Structure formats: structure tokens, C-alpha cells
Coordinates of C-alpha atoms in Angstrom, one line a residue:
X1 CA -3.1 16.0 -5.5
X2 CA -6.8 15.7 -7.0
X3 CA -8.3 18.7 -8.0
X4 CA -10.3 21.0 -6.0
X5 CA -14.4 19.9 -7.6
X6 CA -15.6 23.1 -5.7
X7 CA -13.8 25.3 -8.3
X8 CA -14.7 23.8 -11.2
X9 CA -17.1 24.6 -13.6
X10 CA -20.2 21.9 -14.5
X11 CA -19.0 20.8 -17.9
X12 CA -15.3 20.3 -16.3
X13 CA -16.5 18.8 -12.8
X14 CA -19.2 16.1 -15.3
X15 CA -15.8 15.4 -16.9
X16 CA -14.2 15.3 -13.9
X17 CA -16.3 12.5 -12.2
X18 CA -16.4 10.5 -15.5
X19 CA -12.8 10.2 -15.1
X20 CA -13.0 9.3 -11.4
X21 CA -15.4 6.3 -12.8
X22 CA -12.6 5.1 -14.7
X23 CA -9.7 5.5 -12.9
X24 CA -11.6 2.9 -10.1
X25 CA -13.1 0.6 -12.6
X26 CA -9.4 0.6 -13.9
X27 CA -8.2 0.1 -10.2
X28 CA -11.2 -3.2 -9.5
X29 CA -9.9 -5.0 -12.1
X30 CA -6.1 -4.6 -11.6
X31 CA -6.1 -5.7 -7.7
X32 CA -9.4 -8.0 -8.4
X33 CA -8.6 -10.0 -12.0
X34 CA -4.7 -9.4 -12.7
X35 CA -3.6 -10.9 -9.7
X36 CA -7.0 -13.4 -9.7
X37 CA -4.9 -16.0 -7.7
X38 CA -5.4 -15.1 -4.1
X39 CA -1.4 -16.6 -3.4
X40 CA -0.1 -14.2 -5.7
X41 CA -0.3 -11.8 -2.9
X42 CA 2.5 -13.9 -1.1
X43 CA 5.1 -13.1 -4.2
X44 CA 4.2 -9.7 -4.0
X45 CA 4.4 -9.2 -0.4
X46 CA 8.3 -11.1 -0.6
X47 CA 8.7 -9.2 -3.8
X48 CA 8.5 -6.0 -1.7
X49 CA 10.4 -7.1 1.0
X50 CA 13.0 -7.9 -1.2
X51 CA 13.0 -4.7 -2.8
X52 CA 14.1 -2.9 0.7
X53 CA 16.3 -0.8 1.6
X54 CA 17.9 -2.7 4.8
X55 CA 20.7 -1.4 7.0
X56 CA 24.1 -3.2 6.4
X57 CA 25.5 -2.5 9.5
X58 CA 22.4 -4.2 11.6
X59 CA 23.0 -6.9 13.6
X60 CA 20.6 -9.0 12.1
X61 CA 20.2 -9.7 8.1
X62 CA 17.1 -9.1 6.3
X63 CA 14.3 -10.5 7.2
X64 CA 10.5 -11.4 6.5
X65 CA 8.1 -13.2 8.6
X66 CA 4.8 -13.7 7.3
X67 CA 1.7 -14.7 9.4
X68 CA -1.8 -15.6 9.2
X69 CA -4.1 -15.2 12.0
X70 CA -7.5 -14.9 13.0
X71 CA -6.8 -11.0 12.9
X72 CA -5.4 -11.4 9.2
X73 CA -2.0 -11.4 6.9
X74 CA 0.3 -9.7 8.5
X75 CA 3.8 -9.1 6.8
X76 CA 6.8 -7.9 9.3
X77 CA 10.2 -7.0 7.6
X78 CA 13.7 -5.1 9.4
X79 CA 14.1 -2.6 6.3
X80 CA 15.5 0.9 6.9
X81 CA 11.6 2.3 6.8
X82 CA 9.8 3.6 4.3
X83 CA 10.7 7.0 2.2
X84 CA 8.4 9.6 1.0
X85 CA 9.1 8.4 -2.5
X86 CA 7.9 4.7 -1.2
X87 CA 4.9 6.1 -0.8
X88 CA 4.3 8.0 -3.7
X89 CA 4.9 4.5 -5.2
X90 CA 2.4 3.0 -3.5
X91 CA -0.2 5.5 -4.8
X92 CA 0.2 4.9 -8.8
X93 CA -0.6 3.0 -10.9
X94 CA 2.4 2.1 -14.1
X95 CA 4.7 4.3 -12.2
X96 CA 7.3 3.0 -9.8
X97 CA 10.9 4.2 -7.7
X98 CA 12.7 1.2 -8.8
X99 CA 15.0 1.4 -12.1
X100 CA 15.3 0.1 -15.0
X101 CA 18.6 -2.5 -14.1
X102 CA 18.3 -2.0 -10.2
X103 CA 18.5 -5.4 -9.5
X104 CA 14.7 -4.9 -8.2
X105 CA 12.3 -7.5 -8.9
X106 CA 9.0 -5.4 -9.3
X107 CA 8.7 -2.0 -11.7
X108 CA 5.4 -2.2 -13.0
X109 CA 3.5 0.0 -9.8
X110 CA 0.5 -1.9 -9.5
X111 CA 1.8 -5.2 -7.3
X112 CA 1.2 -3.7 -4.0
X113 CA -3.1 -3.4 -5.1
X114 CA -3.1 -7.4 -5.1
X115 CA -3.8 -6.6 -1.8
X116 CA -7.3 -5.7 -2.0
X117 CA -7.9 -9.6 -2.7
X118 CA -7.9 -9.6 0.9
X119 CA -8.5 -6.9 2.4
X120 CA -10.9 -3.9 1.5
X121 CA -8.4 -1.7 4.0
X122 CA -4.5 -2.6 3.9
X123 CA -2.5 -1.3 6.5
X124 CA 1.2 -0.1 5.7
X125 CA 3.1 0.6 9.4
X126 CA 7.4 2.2 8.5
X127 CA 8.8 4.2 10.6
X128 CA 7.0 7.7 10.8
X129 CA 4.7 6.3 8.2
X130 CA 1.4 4.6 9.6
X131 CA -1.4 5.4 7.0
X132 CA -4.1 2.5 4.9
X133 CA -5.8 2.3 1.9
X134 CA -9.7 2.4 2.7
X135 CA -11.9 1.2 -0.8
X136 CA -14.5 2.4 1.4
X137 CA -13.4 5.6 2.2
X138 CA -14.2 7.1 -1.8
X139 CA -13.6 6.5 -5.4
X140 CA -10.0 6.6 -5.1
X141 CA -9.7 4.5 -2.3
X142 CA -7.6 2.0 -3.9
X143 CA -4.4 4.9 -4.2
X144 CA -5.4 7.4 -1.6
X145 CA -4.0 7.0 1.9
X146 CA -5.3 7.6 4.7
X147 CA -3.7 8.6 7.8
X148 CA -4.0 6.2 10.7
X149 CA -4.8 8.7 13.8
X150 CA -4.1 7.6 17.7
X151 CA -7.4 6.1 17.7
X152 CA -6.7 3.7 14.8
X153 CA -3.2 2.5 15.7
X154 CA -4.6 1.5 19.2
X155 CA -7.0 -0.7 18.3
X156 CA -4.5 -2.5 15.1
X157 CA -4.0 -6.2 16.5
X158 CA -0.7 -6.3 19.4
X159 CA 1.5 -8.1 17.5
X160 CA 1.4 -5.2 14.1
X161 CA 1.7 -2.5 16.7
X162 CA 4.6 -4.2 18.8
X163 CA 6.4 -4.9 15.4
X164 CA 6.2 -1.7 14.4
X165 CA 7.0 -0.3 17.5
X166 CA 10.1 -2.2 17.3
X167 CA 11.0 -0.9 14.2
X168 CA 10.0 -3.3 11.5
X169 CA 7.7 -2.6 8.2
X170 CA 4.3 -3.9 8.6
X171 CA 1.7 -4.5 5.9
X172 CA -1.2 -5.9 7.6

């Protein structure tokens, strides 16, 4: 939760902003220069996908479609849906919800900003989730979510509503 500016006093709210600086500056260079290879976003996208929960009774096994369109990436995947905690995830940076000796490929939290190479507003679509990452909506764009509203799902591309719709994971 960020802290409420409006109650803060100027020393504290200068302070405040000076941090803000840093934490995106920090943000640019992790999803622009770690991950400077634009087809590391392809490990990272399987990398998740791997890292899913998926349902072991399902009739199908787990699966991952990637695709590339003149509408964008868009990554599909039959997990059980995303968890508050996936979430949380999603919005640090160092901090992750896999273990130390899960078997899970990724713990570092910052693989899912690679990203932003992209796309300046990734789309994540799981079950009663359907929110994005907007660098254009503020300073902490890169690890605030933003709520996708009727409006916004309605005009995502068919094929990344019908998945989700159909219960898959979308990143798009």
C-alpha cells in the first residue's frame, strides 16, 4: 500500500517523491537492461507457466501456447488460476511465493518486468483476476496494477478474451 502524500508533512512528502524517483529508475533498468535480449521474455513467459499450479485431475495436461500476432504476444496456459499471493508476486521486486527447494525455476521476483521490453501495458487475465501494468499510468507503473473495468476487457483482442473466458491464464 503507498502512503497517503496528502498527510505528509513537506520534508517527509520531498523524501517521499525522491524515493518514488528511485524505485522507477530501479524498475527502467531491471525490465529494460537485465533482460536486454528481447527473447528472454520467451524463458520467462515458459518459466511462469511452468511454475503453475495445474489441476491433476484435468482432462488435459499442462499446457502453453504462445502466439504472435498483429495484436501482440499473447501467452495462454490451463493452470488452476491465479492466487492473491500470485499477485502480490507480481508487484515486487527481490521478493517471490516460490521456495527455496520447490522445484520452481524462477525466485528472484523481477522475471515477470522483462515484459515491459514489449509492451508499456501487460495484461495478466486468471480466473477472477483481469488487471495490467500501465508505465503510463504513474511512477509506479511498473508494480501497480490496474484493474481492467468492463470497458477494457471488451475491447482486449477475441482470442485473449475467449481464452480467458474459457478458463486459461493470459498474459498478453
Amino acid at each position: 500500500k503507498l502512503p497517503d502524500e496528502a498527510a505528509m508533512g513537506a520534508r517527509e512528502l520531498a523524501s517521499w517523491r525522491e524515493n518514488k524517483k528511485t524505485i522507477v529508475n530501479s524498475l527502467r533498468t531491471l525490465s529494460s537492461q537485465i533482460y536486454s535480449a528481447t527473447a528472454r521474455i520467451l524463458y520467462e513467459l515458459i518459466q511462469n507457466a511452468d511454475d503453475c499450479a495445474f489441476d491433476a485431475d484435468a482432462d488435459e495436461p499442462p499446457l502453453l501456447l504462445i502466439e504472435c500476432s498483429a495484436d501482440g504476444l499473447v501467452a495462454f496456459h490451463n493452470e488452476k488460476g491465479f492466487q492473491p499471493k500470485d499477485l502480490y508476486a507480481m508487484c515486487q521486486v527481490g521478493e517471490s511465493s516460490k521456495a527455496a527447494g520447490s522445484g520452481k525455476i524462477g525466485r528472484k521476483g523481477i522475471g515477470f518486468k522483462s515484459v515491459f521490453k514489449l509492451s508499456a501495458t501487460p495484461h495478466v487475465l486468471s480466473g477472477a483476476f483481469a488487471f495490467c501494468f500501465a508505465q503510463s499510468s504513474g511512477m509506479l507503473g511498473y508494480i501497480t496494477p490496474l484493474r481492467l473495468g468492463a470497458f477494457e476487457l471488451d475491447n482486449l483482442p477475441d482470442a485473449v478474451r475467449a481464452a480467458w473466458r474459457s478458463g486459461r491464464t493470459v498474459i498478453y
